[in-house]
mmCIF file of C-alpha atoms in Angstrom:
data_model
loop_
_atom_site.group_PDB
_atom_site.id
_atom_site.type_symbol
_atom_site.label_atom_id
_atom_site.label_comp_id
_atom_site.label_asym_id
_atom_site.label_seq_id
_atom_site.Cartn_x
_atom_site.Cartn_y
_atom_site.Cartn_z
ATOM 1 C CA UNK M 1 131.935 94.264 98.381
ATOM 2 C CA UNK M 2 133.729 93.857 101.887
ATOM 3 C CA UNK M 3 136.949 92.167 101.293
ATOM 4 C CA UNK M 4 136.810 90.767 104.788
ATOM 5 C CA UNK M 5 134.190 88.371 105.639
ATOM 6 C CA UNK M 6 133.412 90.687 108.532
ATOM 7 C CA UNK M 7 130.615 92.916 108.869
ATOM 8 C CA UNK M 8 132.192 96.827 108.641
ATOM 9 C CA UNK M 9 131.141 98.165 111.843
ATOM 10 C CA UNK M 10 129.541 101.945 111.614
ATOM 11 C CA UNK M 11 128.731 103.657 115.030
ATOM 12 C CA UNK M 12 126.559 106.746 114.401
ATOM 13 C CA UNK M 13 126.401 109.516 116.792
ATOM 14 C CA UNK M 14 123.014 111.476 116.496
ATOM 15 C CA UNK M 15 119.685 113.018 117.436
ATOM 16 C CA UNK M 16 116.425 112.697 116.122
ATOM 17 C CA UNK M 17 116.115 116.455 116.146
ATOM 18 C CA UNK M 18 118.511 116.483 113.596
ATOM 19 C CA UNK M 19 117.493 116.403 110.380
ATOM 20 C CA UNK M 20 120.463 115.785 108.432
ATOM 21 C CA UNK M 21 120.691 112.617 110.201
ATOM 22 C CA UNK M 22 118.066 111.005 109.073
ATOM 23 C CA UNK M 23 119.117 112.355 105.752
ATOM 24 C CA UNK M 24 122.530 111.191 106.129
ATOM 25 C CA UNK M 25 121.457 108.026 107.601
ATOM 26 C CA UNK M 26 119.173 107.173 104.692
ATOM 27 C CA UNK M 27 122.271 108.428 102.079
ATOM 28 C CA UNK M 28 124.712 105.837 103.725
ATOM 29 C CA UNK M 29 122.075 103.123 103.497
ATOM 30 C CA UNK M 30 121.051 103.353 100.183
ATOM 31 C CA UNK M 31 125.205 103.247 99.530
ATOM 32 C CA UNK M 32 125.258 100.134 101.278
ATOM 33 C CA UNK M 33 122.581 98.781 99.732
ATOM 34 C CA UNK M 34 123.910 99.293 96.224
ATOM 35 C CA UNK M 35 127.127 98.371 97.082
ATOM 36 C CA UNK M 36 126.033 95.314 98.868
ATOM 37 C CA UNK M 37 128.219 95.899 102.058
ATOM 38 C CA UNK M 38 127.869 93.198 104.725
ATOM 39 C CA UNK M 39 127.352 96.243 107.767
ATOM 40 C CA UNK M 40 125.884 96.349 111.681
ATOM 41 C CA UNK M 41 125.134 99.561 112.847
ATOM 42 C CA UNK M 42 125.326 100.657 116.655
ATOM 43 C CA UNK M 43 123.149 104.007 117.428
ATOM 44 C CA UNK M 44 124.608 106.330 120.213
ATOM 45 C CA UNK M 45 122.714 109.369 121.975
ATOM 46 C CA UNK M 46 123.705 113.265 120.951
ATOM 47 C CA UNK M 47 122.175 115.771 122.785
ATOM 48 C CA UNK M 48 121.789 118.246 119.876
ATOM 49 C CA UNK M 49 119.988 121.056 122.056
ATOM 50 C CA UNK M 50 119.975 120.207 125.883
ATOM 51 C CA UNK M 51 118.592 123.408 126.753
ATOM 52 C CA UNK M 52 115.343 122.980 124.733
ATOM 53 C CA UNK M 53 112.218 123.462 127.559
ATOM 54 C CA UNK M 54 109.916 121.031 128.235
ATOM 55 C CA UNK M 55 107.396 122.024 125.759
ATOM 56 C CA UNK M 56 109.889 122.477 123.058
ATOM 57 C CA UNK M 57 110.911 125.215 120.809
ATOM 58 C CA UNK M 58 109.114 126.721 117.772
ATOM 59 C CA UNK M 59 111.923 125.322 115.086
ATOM 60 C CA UNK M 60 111.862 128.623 113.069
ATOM 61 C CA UNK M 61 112.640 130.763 116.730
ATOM 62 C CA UNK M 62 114.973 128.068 117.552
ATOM 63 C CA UNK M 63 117.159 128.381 114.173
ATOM 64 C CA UNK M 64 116.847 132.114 114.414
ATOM 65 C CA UNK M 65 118.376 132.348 117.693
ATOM 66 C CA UNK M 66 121.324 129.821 117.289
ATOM 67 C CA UNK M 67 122.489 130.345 114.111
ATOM 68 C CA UNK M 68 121.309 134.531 113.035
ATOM 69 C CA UNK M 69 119.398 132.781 110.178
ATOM 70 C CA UNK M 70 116.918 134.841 108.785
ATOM 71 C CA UNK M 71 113.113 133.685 107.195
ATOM 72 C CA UNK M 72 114.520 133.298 104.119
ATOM 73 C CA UNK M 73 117.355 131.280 104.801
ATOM 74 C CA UNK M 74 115.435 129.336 107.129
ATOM 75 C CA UNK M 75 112.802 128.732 104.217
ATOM 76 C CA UNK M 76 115.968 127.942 101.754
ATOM 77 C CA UNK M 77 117.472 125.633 104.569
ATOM 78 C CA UNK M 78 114.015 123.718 105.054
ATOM 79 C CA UNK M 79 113.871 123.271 100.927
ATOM 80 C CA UNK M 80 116.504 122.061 100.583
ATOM 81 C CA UNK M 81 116.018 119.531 103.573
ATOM 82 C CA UNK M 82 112.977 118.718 101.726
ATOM 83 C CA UNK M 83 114.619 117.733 98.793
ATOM 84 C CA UNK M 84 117.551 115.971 100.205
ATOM 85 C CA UNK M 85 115.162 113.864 102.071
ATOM 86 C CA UNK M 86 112.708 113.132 99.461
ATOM 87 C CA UNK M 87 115.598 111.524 97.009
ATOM 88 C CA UNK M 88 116.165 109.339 99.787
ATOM 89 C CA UNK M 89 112.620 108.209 100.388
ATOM 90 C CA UNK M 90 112.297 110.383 103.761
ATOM 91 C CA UNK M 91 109.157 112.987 103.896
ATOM 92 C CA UNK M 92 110.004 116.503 105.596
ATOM 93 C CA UNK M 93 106.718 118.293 106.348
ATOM 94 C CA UNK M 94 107.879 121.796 107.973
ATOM 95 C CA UNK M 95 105.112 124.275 108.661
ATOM 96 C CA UNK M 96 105.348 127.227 110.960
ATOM 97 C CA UNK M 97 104.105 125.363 113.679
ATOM 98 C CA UNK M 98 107.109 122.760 113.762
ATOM 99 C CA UNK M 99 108.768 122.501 116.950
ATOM 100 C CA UNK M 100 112.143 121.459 117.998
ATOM 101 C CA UNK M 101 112.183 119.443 121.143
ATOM 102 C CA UNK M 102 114.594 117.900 124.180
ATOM 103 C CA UNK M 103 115.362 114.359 123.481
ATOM 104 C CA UNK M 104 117.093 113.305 126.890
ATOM 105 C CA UNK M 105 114.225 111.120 127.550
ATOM 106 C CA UNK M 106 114.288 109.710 123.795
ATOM 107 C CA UNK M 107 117.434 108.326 124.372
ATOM 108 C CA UNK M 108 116.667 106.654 126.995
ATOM 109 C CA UNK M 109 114.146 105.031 125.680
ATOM 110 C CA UNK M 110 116.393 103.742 122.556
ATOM 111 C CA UNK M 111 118.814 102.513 124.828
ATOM 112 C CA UNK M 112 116.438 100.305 126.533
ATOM 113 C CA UNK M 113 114.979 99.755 123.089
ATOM 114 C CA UNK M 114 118.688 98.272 122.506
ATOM 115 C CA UNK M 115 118.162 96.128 124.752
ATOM 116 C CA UNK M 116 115.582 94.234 122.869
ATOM 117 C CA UNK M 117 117.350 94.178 119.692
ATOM 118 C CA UNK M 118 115.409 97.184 118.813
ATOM 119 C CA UNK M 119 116.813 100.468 118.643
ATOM 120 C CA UNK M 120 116.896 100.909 115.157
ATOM 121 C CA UNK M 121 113.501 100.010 114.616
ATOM 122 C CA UNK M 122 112.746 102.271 116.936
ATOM 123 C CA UNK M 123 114.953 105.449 115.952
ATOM 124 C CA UNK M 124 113.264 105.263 112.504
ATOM 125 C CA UNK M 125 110.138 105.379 114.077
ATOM 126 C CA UNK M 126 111.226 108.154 115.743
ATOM 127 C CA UNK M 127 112.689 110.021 112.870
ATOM 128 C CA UNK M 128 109.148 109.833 111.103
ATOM 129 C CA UNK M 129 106.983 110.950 114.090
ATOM 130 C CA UNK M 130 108.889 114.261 114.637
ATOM 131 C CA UNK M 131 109.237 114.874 110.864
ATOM 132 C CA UNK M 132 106.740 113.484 108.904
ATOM 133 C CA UNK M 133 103.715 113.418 111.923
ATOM 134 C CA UNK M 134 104.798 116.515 113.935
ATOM 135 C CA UNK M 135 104.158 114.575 116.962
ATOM 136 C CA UNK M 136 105.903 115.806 120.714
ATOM 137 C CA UNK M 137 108.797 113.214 121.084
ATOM 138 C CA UNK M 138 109.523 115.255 124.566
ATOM 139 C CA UNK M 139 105.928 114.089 125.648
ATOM 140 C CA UNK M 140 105.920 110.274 127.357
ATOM 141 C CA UNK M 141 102.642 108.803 126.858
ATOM 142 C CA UNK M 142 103.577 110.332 122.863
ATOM 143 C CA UNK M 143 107.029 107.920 123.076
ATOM 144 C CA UNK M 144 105.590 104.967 124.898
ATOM 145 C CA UNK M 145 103.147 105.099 122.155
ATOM 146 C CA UNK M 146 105.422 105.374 118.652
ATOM 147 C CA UNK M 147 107.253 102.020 121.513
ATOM 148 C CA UNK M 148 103.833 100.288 121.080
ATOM 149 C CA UNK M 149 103.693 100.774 117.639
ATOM 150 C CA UNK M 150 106.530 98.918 116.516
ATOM 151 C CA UNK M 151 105.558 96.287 118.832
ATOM 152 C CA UNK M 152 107.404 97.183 122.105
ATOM 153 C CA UNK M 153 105.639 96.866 125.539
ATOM 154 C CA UNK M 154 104.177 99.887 126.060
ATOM 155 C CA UNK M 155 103.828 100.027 129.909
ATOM 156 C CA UNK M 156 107.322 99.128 130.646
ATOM 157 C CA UNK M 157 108.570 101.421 127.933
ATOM 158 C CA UNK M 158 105.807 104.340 130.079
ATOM 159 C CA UNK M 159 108.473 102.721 133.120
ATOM 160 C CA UNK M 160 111.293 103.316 131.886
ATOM 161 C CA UNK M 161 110.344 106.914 131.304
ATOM 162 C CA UNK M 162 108.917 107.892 134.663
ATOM 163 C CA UNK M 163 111.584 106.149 136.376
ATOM 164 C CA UNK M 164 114.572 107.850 134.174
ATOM 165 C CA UNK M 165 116.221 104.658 135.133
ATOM 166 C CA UNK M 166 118.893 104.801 132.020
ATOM 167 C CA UNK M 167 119.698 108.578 132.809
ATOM 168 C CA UNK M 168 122.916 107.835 133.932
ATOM 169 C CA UNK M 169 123.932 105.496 131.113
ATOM 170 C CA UNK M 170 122.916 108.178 128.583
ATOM 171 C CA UNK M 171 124.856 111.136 130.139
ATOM 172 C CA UNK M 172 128.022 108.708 130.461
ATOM 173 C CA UNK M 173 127.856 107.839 126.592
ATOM 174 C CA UNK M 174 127.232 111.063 125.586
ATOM 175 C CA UNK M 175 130.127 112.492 127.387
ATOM 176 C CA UNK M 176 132.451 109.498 126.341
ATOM 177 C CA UNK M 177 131.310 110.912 122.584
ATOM 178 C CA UNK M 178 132.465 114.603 123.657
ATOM 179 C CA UNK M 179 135.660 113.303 124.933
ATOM 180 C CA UNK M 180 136.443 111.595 121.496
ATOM 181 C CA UNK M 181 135.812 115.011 120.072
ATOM 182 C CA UNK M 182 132.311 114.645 118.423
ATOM 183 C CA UNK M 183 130.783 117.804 118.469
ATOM 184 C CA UNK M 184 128.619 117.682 116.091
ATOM 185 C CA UNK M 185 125.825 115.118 114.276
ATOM 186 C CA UNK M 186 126.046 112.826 112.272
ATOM 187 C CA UNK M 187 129.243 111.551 113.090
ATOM 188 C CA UNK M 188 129.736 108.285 111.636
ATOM 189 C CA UNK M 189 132.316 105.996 112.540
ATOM 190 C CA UNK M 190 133.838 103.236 110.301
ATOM 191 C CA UNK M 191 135.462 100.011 112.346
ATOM 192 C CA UNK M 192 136.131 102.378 115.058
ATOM 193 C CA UNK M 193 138.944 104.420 113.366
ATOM 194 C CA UNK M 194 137.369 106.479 110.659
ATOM 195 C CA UNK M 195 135.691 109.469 111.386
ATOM 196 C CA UNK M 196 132.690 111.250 108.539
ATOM 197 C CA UNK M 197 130.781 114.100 109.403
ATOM 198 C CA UNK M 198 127.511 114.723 107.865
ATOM 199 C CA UNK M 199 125.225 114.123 105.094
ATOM 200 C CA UNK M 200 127.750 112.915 102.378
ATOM 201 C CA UNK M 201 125.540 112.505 99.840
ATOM 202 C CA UNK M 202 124.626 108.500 98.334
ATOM 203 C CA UNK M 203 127.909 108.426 95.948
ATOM 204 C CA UNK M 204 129.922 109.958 98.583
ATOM 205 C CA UNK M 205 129.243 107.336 101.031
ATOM 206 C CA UNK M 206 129.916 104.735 98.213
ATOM 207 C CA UNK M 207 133.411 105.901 97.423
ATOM 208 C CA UNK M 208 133.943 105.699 101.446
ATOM 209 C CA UNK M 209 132.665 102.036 101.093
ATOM 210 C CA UNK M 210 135.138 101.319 98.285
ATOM 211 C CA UNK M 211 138.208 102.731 99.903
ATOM 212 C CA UNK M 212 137.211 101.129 102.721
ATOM 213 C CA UNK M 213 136.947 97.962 101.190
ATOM 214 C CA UNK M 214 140.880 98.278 99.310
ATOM 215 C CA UNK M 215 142.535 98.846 103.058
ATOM 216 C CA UNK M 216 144.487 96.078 103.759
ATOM 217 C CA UNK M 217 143.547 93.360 106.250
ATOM 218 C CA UNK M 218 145.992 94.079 109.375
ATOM 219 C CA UNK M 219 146.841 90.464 110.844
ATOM 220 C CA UNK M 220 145.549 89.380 114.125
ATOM 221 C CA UNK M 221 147.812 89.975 116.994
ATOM 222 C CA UNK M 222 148.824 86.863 118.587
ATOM 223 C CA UNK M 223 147.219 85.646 122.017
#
């Protein structure tokens, strides 16, 4: 559908603890799956809530607190969650128990992940243990674990962990983020100029595709 013979680039700003970005996520690739849209996708870290403790949050005491949101929007808000993600092929399975968790560490492990040709692998995997398997993606031995289980080394991704040796690359691309005004997740970026916020919604994302897709080619500047 591209017009160019160049794979459209989409960055996507976001957290696992987010989610209407694996919603969204799932949305735009369904869209560019049916509109067979040559694509790479480049994952970059979001802090959703850095003051989450250690042991994480009880979600429903989390949402309460941040937002005002009462039981019964919070039950409303998880249904429809529930719903989004299952036309997308994504299992929510909220119970009172579910916990909201810091994801510093996460990232870090994704960005070394990256560096394997990984990451997205990965991010999926990590999408589906917090939602689907309730597992603690704050805990270490619980991330070098869901690392093993796509096939990643699961010492060295233990290492990598212990030794917070990518803090400082995380904390540097999430502030570059903030600077470019992203506030909020999922951003998604099209060939670094344009900006969508949020679960659009399958035919949403393929009417982005399309107009993308009509823009004009802009000629190459000269060397």
């Amino acid at each position: 559908m591209n017009n160019s013979d160049k794979p459209l680039r989409i960055d996507i700003v976001s957290d696992v603890v987010c989610p209407w970005c694996v919603i969204g996520y799932r949305q735009l690739a369904e869209a560019l799956k049916q509109t067979n849209t040559a694509h790479e996708i480049h994952w970059h870290p979001f802090d959703l809530n850095p003051d989450t403790p250690p042991e994480g949050q009880n979600l429903r005491e989390h949402i309460a607190k941040k937002y005002g949101s009462s039981k019964e929007e919070s039950d409303a808000s998880r249904a429809m969650m529930t719903k989004a993600g299952a036309e997308v092929g994504f299992e929510f399975n909220f119970t009172e128990e579910t916990r909201t968790y810091n994801t510093f560490d996460l990232h870090q492990l994704l960005h070394w992940a990256n560096q394997q040709g990984r990451m997205h692998d990965l991010k999926q995997a990590l999408f589906a243990a917090h939602f689907t398997n309730a597992r603690n993606i704050a805990d270490t031995e619980v991330l070098a674990d869901i690392a093993a289980e796509i096939g990643l080394d699961r010492s060295e991704a233990l290492a990598v962990l212990t030794d917070q040796r990518f803090a400082e690359e995380i904390r540097q691309s999430q502030q570059q983020w903030r600077q470019q005004g992203i506030q909020s997740v999922p951003s998604v970026i099209f060939n670094q100029k344009h900006l969508v916020s949020g679960a659009q919604g399958v035919e949403n994302f393929k009417n982005i595709l399309q107009q993308l897709a009509e823009l004009p080619e802009l000629p190459e500047l000269p060397d």
